[in-house]
Amino acid sequence: DAGVTQSPTHLIKTRGQQVTLRCSPKSGHDTVSWYQQALGQGPQFIFQYYEEEERQRGNFPDRFSGHQFPNYSSELNVNALLLGDSALYLCASRGASNTGELFFGEGSRLTVL
Amino acid sequence: LAKTTQPISMDSYEGQEVNITCSHNNIATNDYITWYQQFPSQGPRFIIQGYKTKVTNEVASLFIPADRKSSTLSLPRVSLSDTAVYYCLVGSGGTDSWGKFQFGAGTQVVVTP
């Protein structure tokens, strides 16, 4: 049973460019959340998708957008990249059980030059 | 979401028990306490979750006093592989809540031989 998979694992962009990160949730999971983790800090919640809609959003600008597909996979898009967007982007999924157990992927390491 | 406070770092030797206490004074009635572990360049991994009293699983125990304003994660007989950052999180159930955990800086636990 594959866990949460994310791609790409590493990527380098320059300021002003746009990036798309992808996430496939754990089998049977229908809810996907995205987190940004800067070096030395804890993960910060970006947004959560359920039934192809954004359900919750953290304190991130509109440059951060997402999408969830009918197969529950998800994308995170970041436009007009800034140096400060350099971070590890984590995707987490959960199923219908009412527990706080999120399953995280290994993350996508984004470096903005 | 309730704010949590935990020590920045803790050192231990192999074979000892490590206890990490987290303060969450503003915990709500329907909030659960959840702990995650994170190794460098990996996504966080669920350790344990509880509501009150004591919860134990194969890797840790969670002690929650009656007032629920704090909790203690206990790692028995730690090994070098337990060196990681540990996060204490507070949140309630339901589709809208679990995915948007508020991670703090966590506690860096370093285990030495």
PDB file of C-alpha atoms in Angstrom:
ATOM      1  CA  ASP A   1       0.000   0.000   0.000  1.00  0.00           C
ATOM      2  CA  ALA A   2       1.684   3.195  -1.185  1.00  0.00           C
ATOM      3  CA  GLY A   3       1.710   6.056   1.233  1.00  0.00           C
ATOM      4  CA  VAL A   4       1.547   9.707   0.291  1.00  0.00           C
ATOM      5  CA  THR A   5       3.707  10.430  -2.733  1.00  0.00           C
ATOM      6  CA  GLN A   6       4.915  13.832  -3.824  1.00  0.00           C
ATOM      7  CA  SER A   7       6.695  15.092  -6.907  1.00  0.00           C
ATOM      8  CA  PRO A   8       9.114  16.466  -7.703  1.00  0.00           C
ATOM      9  CA  THR A   9      11.374  15.813  -4.720  1.00  0.00           C
ATOM     10  CA  HIS A  10      13.632  18.757  -5.453  1.00  0.00           C
ATOM     11  CA  LEU A  11      13.406  21.713  -7.778  1.00  0.00           C
ATOM     12  CA  ILE A  12      15.074  25.048  -8.337  1.00  0.00           C
ATOM     13  CA  LYS A  13      13.279  28.123  -9.657  1.00  0.00           C
ATOM     14  CA  THR A  14      14.097  31.785 -10.044  1.00  0.00           C
ATOM     15  CA  ARG A  15      12.190  34.731  -8.633  1.00  0.00           C
ATOM     16  CA  GLY A  16       9.013  35.540 -10.505  1.00  0.00           C
ATOM     17  CA  GLN A  17       8.552  32.058 -11.918  1.00  0.00           C
ATOM     18  CA  GLN A  18       5.667  29.734 -11.207  1.00  0.00           C
ATOM     19  CA  VAL A  19       5.780  26.232  -9.757  1.00  0.00           C
ATOM     20  CA  THR A  20       3.394  23.282  -9.528  1.00  0.00           C
ATOM     21  CA  LEU A  21       3.825  20.556  -6.927  1.00  0.00           C
ATOM     22  CA  ARG A  22       1.907  17.311  -7.002  1.00  0.00           C
ATOM     23  CA  CYS A  23       0.593  14.946  -4.361  1.00  0.00           C
ATOM     24  CA  SER A  24      -1.076  11.549  -4.421  1.00  0.00           C
ATOM     25  CA  PRO A  25      -2.768  10.715  -1.110  1.00  0.00           C
ATOM     26  CA  LYS A  26      -2.588   7.408   0.669  1.00  0.00           C
ATOM     27  CA  SER A  27      -4.954   4.845  -0.773  1.00  0.00           C
ATOM     28  CA  GLY A  28      -8.448   5.339   0.594  1.00  0.00           C
ATOM     29  CA  HIS A  29      -7.832   8.901   1.758  1.00  0.00           C
ATOM     30  CA  ASP A  30      -9.981  11.716   0.432  1.00  0.00           C
ATOM     31  CA  THR A  31      -8.685  14.801   2.244  1.00  0.00           C
ATOM     32  CA  VAL A  32      -5.415  16.503   1.374  1.00  0.00           C
ATOM     33  CA  SER A  33      -3.630  19.294   3.219  1.00  0.00           C
ATOM     34  CA  TRP A  34      -0.570  21.250   2.196  1.00  0.00           C
ATOM     35  CA  TYR A  35       2.074  22.641   4.527  1.00  0.00           C
ATOM     36  CA  GLN A  36       5.113  24.837   4.052  1.00  0.00           C
ATOM     37  CA  GLN A  37       8.140  24.188   6.226  1.00  0.00           C
ATOM     38  CA  ALA A  38      10.974  26.676   6.211  1.00  0.00           C
ATOM     39  CA  LEU A  39      14.363  25.569   7.442  1.00  0.00           C
ATOM     40  CA  GLY A  40      14.420  25.155  11.222  1.00  0.00           C
ATOM     41  CA  GLN A  41      10.710  25.817  11.659  1.00  0.00           C
ATOM     42  CA  GLY A  42       7.602  23.723  12.082  1.00  0.00           C
ATOM     43  CA  PRO A  43       5.224  23.117   9.178  1.00  0.00           C
ATOM     44  CA  GLN A  44       2.779  25.933   8.462  1.00  0.00           C
ATOM     45  CA  PHE A  45      -0.694  25.082   7.173  1.00  0.00           C
ATOM     46  CA  ILE A  46      -1.436  26.403   3.685  1.00  0.00           C
ATOM     47  CA  PHE A  47      -4.825  24.900   2.792  1.00  0.00           C
ATOM     48  CA  GLN A  48      -6.917  21.762   2.820  1.00  0.00           C
ATOM     49  CA  TYR A  49      -8.950  20.127   0.060  1.00  0.00           C
ATOM     50  CA  TYR A  50     -11.908  17.835   0.386  1.00  0.00           C
ATOM     51  CA  GLU A  51     -14.360  16.847  -2.331  1.00  0.00           C
ATOM     52  CA  GLU A  52     -12.374  18.937  -4.830  1.00  0.00           C
ATOM     53  CA  GLU A  53     -12.947  22.145  -2.879  1.00  0.00           C
ATOM     54  CA  GLU A  54     -10.706  24.258  -0.695  1.00  0.00           C
ATOM     55  CA  ARG A  55     -12.154  23.844   2.786  1.00  0.00           C
ATOM     56  CA  GLN A  56      -9.679  25.606   5.037  1.00  0.00           C
ATOM     57  CA  ARG A  57      -6.936  28.100   4.364  1.00  0.00           C
ATOM     58  CA  GLY A  58      -4.028  29.310   6.429  1.00  0.00           C
ATOM     59  CA  ASN A  59      -2.392  32.719   6.363  1.00  0.00           C
ATOM     60  CA  PHE A  60      -0.931  32.524   2.861  1.00  0.00           C
ATOM     61  CA  PRO A  61      -1.367  35.007  -0.026  1.00  0.00           C
ATOM     62  CA  ASP A  62      -3.397  34.315  -3.129  1.00  0.00           C
ATOM     63  CA  ARG A  63      -0.176  33.465  -4.976  1.00  0.00           C
ATOM     64  CA  PHE A  64      -0.667  30.066  -3.373  1.00  0.00           C
ATOM     65  CA  SER A  65      -3.456  28.113  -4.995  1.00  0.00           C
ATOM     66  CA  GLY A  66      -4.409  24.510  -5.274  1.00  0.00           C
ATOM     67  CA  HIS A  67      -6.591  21.945  -6.848  1.00  0.00           C
ATOM     68  CA  GLN A  68      -7.949  18.524  -6.022  1.00  0.00           C
ATOM     69  CA  PHE A  69      -8.857  16.052  -8.721  1.00  0.00           C
ATOM     70  CA  PRO A  70     -11.635  13.432  -8.740  1.00  0.00           C
ATOM     71  CA  ASN A  71      -9.083  10.740  -7.837  1.00  0.00           C
ATOM     72  CA  TYR A  72      -8.235  12.809  -4.700  1.00  0.00           C
ATOM     73  CA  SER A  73      -4.751  13.753  -5.898  1.00  0.00           C
ATOM     74  CA  SER A  74      -3.836  17.379  -5.483  1.00  0.00           C
ATOM     75  CA  GLU A  75      -1.647  20.134  -6.831  1.00  0.00           C
ATOM     76  CA  LEU A  76      -0.144  23.167  -5.164  1.00  0.00           C
ATOM     77  CA  ASN A  77       0.630  26.128  -7.404  1.00  0.00           C
ATOM     78  CA  VAL A  78       2.742  29.088  -6.398  1.00  0.00           C
ATOM     79  CA  ASN A  79       2.928  32.114  -8.688  1.00  0.00           C
ATOM     80  CA  ALA A  80       5.412  34.998  -8.769  1.00  0.00           C
ATOM     81  CA  LEU A  81       7.925  33.134  -6.639  1.00  0.00           C
ATOM     82  CA  LEU A  82       9.824  35.024  -3.962  1.00  0.00           C
ATOM     83  CA  LEU A  83      13.067  34.085  -2.281  1.00  0.00           C
ATOM     84  CA  GLY A  84      11.071  33.521   0.900  1.00  0.00           C
ATOM     85  CA  ASP A  85       9.072  30.770  -0.775  1.00  0.00           C
ATOM     86  CA  SER A  86      12.112  28.498  -0.528  1.00  0.00           C
ATOM     87  CA  ALA A  87      10.993  25.676   1.730  1.00  0.00           C
ATOM     88  CA  LEU A  88       9.974  22.057   2.038  1.00  0.00           C
ATOM     89  CA  TYR A  89       6.380  21.666   0.879  1.00  0.00           C
ATOM     90  CA  LEU A  90       4.568  18.831   2.561  1.00  0.00           C
ATOM     91  CA  CYS A  91       1.379  17.126   1.553  1.00  0.00           C
ATOM     92  CA  ALA A  92      -0.675  15.226   4.118  1.00  0.00           C
ATOM     93  CA  SER A  93      -3.710  13.053   3.669  1.00  0.00           C
ATOM     94  CA  ARG A  94      -6.310  11.572   5.943  1.00  0.00           C
ATOM     95  CA  GLY A  95      -9.262   9.311   5.539  1.00  0.00           C
ATOM     96  CA  ALA A  96     -12.747   9.357   6.915  1.00  0.00           C
ATOM     97  CA  SER A  97     -11.818   8.146  10.397  1.00  0.00           C
ATOM     98  CA  ASN A  98     -12.210  10.825  13.013  1.00  0.00           C
ATOM     99  CA  THR A  99      -8.667  10.899  14.342  1.00  0.00           C
ATOM    100  CA  GLY A 100      -5.811  13.339  14.091  1.00  0.00           C
ATOM    101  CA  GLU A 101      -3.588  10.919  12.254  1.00  0.00           C
ATOM    102  CA  LEU A 102      -2.331  12.650   9.146  1.00  0.00           C
ATOM    103  CA  PHE A 103      -0.064  10.809   6.745  1.00  0.00           C
ATOM    104  CA  PHE A 104       2.661  13.028   5.333  1.00  0.00           C
ATOM    105  CA  GLY A 105       4.689  12.638   2.188  1.00  0.00           C
ATOM    106  CA  GLU A 106       8.435  13.146   2.031  1.00  0.00           C
ATOM    107  CA  GLY A 107       7.931  16.638   0.663  1.00  0.00           C
ATOM    108  CA  SER A 108       9.096  18.707  -2.284  1.00  0.00           C
ATOM    109  CA  ARG A 109      12.148  20.845  -1.608  1.00  0.00           C
ATOM    110  CA  LEU A 110      11.791  24.155  -3.473  1.00  0.00           C
ATOM    111  CA  THR A 111      14.719  26.523  -3.824  1.00  0.00           C
ATOM    112  CA  VAL A 112      14.085  29.972  -5.255  1.00  0.00           C
ATOM    113  CA  LEU A 113      17.149  31.843  -6.528  1.00  0.00           C
TER     114      LEU A 113
ATOM    115  CA  LEU B   1      -6.747  26.354  17.504  1.00  0.00           C
ATOM    116  CA  ALA B   2      -5.155  26.270  20.934  1.00  0.00           C
ATOM    117  CA  LYS B   3      -1.556  27.463  21.206  1.00  0.00           C
ATOM    118  CA  THR B   4       1.000  25.008  22.548  1.00  0.00           C
ATOM    119  CA  THR B   5       4.301  25.567  24.347  1.00  0.00           C
ATOM    120  CA  GLN B   6       7.013  22.947  24.588  1.00  0.00           C
ATOM    121  CA  PRO B   7      10.766  22.985  25.324  1.00  0.00           C
ATOM    122  CA  ILE B   8      13.010  23.850  22.427  1.00  0.00           C
ATOM    123  CA  SER B   9      15.411  20.992  23.022  1.00  0.00           C
ATOM    124  CA  MET B  10      16.154  18.003  25.244  1.00  0.00           C
ATOM    125  CA  ASP B  11      19.197  15.778  25.499  1.00  0.00           C
ATOM    126  CA  SER B  12      19.219  12.161  26.608  1.00  0.00           C
ATOM    127  CA  TYR B  13      21.381   9.058  26.652  1.00  0.00           C
ATOM    128  CA  GLU B  14      20.497   5.782  25.038  1.00  0.00           C
ATOM    129  CA  GLY B  15      18.303   3.579  27.197  1.00  0.00           C
ATOM    130  CA  GLN B  16      16.847   6.417  29.233  1.00  0.00           C
ATOM    131  CA  GLU B  17      13.236   7.534  29.316  1.00  0.00           C
ATOM    132  CA  VAL B  18      12.487  10.892  27.728  1.00  0.00           C
ATOM    133  CA  ASN B  19       9.506  12.937  28.873  1.00  0.00           C
ATOM    134  CA  ILE B  20       8.431  15.989  26.884  1.00  0.00           C
ATOM    135  CA  THR B  21       5.813  18.207  28.481  1.00  0.00           C
ATOM    136  CA  CYS B  22       3.576  20.438  26.389  1.00  0.00           C
ATOM    137  CA  SER B  23       1.463  23.270  27.739  1.00  0.00           C
ATOM    138  CA  HIS B  24      -1.906  24.051  26.134  1.00  0.00           C
ATOM    139  CA  ASN B  25      -3.775  26.291  28.547  1.00  0.00           C
ATOM    140  CA  ASN B  26      -6.511  27.253  26.078  1.00  0.00           C
ATOM    141  CA  ILE B  27      -7.469  23.743  25.044  1.00  0.00           C
ATOM    142  CA  ALA B  28     -11.138  23.474  24.108  1.00  0.00           C
ATOM    143  CA  THR B  29     -13.534  20.844  25.394  1.00  0.00           C
ATOM    144  CA  ASN B  30     -13.588  18.885  22.148  1.00  0.00           C
ATOM    145  CA  ASP B  31      -9.858  19.170  21.417  1.00  0.00           C
ATOM    146  CA  TYR B  32      -7.561  16.161  21.263  1.00  0.00           C
ATOM    147  CA  ILE B  33      -3.803  16.196  21.864  1.00  0.00           C
ATOM    148  CA  THR B  34      -1.670  14.703  19.126  1.00  0.00           C
ATOM    149  CA  TRP B  35       2.081  14.191  18.887  1.00  0.00           C
ATOM    150  CA  TYR B  36       4.172  13.891  15.746  1.00  0.00           C
ATOM    151  CA  GLN B  37       7.816  12.997  15.150  1.00  0.00           C
ATOM    152  CA  GLN B  38       9.907  14.419  12.338  1.00  0.00           C
ATOM    153  CA  PHE B  39      13.318  13.423  11.026  1.00  0.00           C
ATOM    154  CA  PRO B  40      15.360  15.803   8.844  1.00  0.00           C
ATOM    155  CA  SER B  41      14.058  16.158   5.285  1.00  0.00           C
ATOM    156  CA  GLN B  42      11.090  13.899   5.972  1.00  0.00           C
ATOM    157  CA  GLY B  43       7.433  14.537   6.638  1.00  0.00           C
ATOM    158  CA  PRO B  44       6.128  14.344  10.217  1.00  0.00           C
ATOM    159  CA  ARG B  45       4.954  10.965  11.446  1.00  0.00           C
ATOM    160  CA  PHE B  46       2.039  10.406  13.812  1.00  0.00           C
ATOM    161  CA  ILE B  47       3.066   9.022  17.198  1.00  0.00           C
ATOM    162  CA  ILE B  48       0.075   9.094  19.516  1.00  0.00           C
ATOM    163  CA  GLN B  49      -3.178  10.882  20.273  1.00  0.00           C
ATOM    164  CA  GLY B  50      -5.247  11.220  23.401  1.00  0.00           C
ATOM    165  CA  TYR B  51      -8.103  13.105  25.046  1.00  0.00           C
ATOM    166  CA  LYS B  52      -7.618  12.476  28.763  1.00  0.00           C
ATOM    167  CA  THR B  53      -5.805  10.260  31.285  1.00  0.00           C
ATOM    168  CA  LYS B  54      -3.270   7.925  29.726  1.00  0.00           C
ATOM    169  CA  VAL B  55      -2.802   6.441  26.299  1.00  0.00           C
ATOM    170  CA  THR B  56      -0.117   3.912  25.411  1.00  0.00           C
ATOM    171  CA  ASN B  57       0.939   2.340  22.150  1.00  0.00           C
ATOM    172  CA  GLU B  58       3.953   0.400  20.964  1.00  0.00           C
ATOM    173  CA  VAL B  59       6.223   3.431  20.769  1.00  0.00           C
ATOM    174  CA  ALA B  60       5.113   5.940  23.403  1.00  0.00           C
ATOM    175  CA  SER B  61       2.796   6.889  26.228  1.00  0.00           C
ATOM    176  CA  LEU B  62       0.797  10.061  26.576  1.00  0.00           C
ATOM    177  CA  PHE B  63      -0.174  11.367  29.994  1.00  0.00           C
ATOM    178  CA  ILE B  64      -2.919  13.969  30.273  1.00  0.00           C
ATOM    179  CA  PRO B  65      -3.936  15.394  33.667  1.00  0.00           C
ATOM    180  CA  ALA B  66      -7.533  16.007  34.592  1.00  0.00           C
ATOM    181  CA  ASP B  67      -7.468  19.717  33.695  1.00  0.00           C
ATOM    182  CA  ARG B  68      -5.984  18.884  30.264  1.00  0.00           C
ATOM    183  CA  LYS B  69      -3.934  22.084  30.268  1.00  0.00           C
ATOM    184  CA  SER B  70      -0.766  20.127  29.652  1.00  0.00           C
ATOM    185  CA  SER B  71       0.338  16.731  28.410  1.00  0.00           C
ATOM    186  CA  THR B  72       3.499  14.662  28.591  1.00  0.00           C
ATOM    187  CA  LEU B  73       4.858  12.440  25.870  1.00  0.00           C
ATOM    188  CA  SER B  74       6.964   9.635  27.297  1.00  0.00           C
ATOM    189  CA  LEU B  75       9.460   7.765  25.138  1.00  0.00           C
ATOM    190  CA  PRO B  76      10.723   4.685  26.972  1.00  0.00           C
ATOM    191  CA  ARG B  77      14.311   3.500  26.583  1.00  0.00           C
ATOM    192  CA  VAL B  78      15.279   5.809  23.737  1.00  0.00           C
ATOM    193  CA  SER B  79      17.800   4.841  21.089  1.00  0.00           C
ATOM    194  CA  LEU B  80      19.887   6.906  18.699  1.00  0.00           C
ATOM    195  CA  SER B  81      17.140   6.573  16.095  1.00  0.00           C
ATOM    196  CA  ASP B  82      14.776   8.537  18.343  1.00  0.00           C
ATOM    197  CA  THR B  83      16.781  11.690  17.668  1.00  0.00           C
ATOM    198  CA  ALA B  84      14.188  13.888  15.987  1.00  0.00           C
ATOM    199  CA  VAL B  85      11.896  16.877  16.420  1.00  0.00           C
ATOM    200  CA  TYR B  86       8.695  16.175  18.342  1.00  0.00           C
ATOM    201  CA  TYR B  87       5.590  18.311  17.869  1.00  0.00           C
ATOM    202  CA  CYS B  88       2.655  18.664  20.238  1.00  0.00           C
ATOM    203  CA  LEU B  89      -0.575  19.615  18.508  1.00  0.00           C
ATOM    204  CA  VAL B  90      -4.059  20.395  19.728  1.00  0.00           C
ATOM    205  CA  GLY B  91      -7.139  20.180  17.574  1.00  0.00           C
ATOM    206  CA  SER B  92     -10.659  18.866  17.299  1.00  0.00           C
ATOM    207  CA  GLY B  93     -12.193  16.314  15.065  1.00  0.00           C
ATOM    208  CA  GLY B  94     -14.119  16.670  11.885  1.00  0.00           C
ATOM    209  CA  THR B  95     -13.140  17.134   8.292  1.00  0.00           C
ATOM    210  CA  ASP B  96     -12.561  20.852   8.720  1.00  0.00           C
ATOM    211  CA  SER B  97     -10.178  20.628  11.632  1.00  0.00           C
ATOM    212  CA  TRP B  98      -7.763  17.748  11.520  1.00  0.00           C
ATOM    213  CA  GLY B  99      -6.022  18.847   8.377  1.00  0.00           C
ATOM    214  CA  LYS B 100      -5.128  22.318   9.615  1.00  0.00           C
ATOM    215  CA  PHE B 101      -2.929  21.544  12.561  1.00  0.00           C
ATOM    216  CA  GLN B 102      -0.917  24.452  13.928  1.00  0.00           C
ATOM    217  CA  PHE B 103       2.641  23.202  14.321  1.00  0.00           C
ATOM    218  CA  GLY B 104       4.950  25.106  16.619  1.00  0.00           C
ATOM    219  CA  ALA B 105       8.730  24.911  16.594  1.00  0.00           C
ATOM    220  CA  GLY B 106       8.692  21.506  18.266  1.00  0.00           C
ATOM    221  CA  THR B 107      11.196  19.941  20.654  1.00  0.00           C
ATOM    222  CA  GLN B 108      14.528  18.756  19.275  1.00  0.00           C
ATOM    223  CA  VAL B 109      15.455  15.568  21.102  1.00  0.00           C
ATOM    224  CA  VAL B 110      19.068  14.464  20.793  1.00  0.00           C
ATOM    225  CA  VAL B 111      20.009  10.989  21.982  1.00  0.00           C
ATOM    226  CA  THR B 112      23.678  10.216  22.490  1.00  0.00           C
ATOM    227  CA  PRO B 113      25.441   6.918  23.219  1.00  0.00           C
TER     228      PRO B 113
END
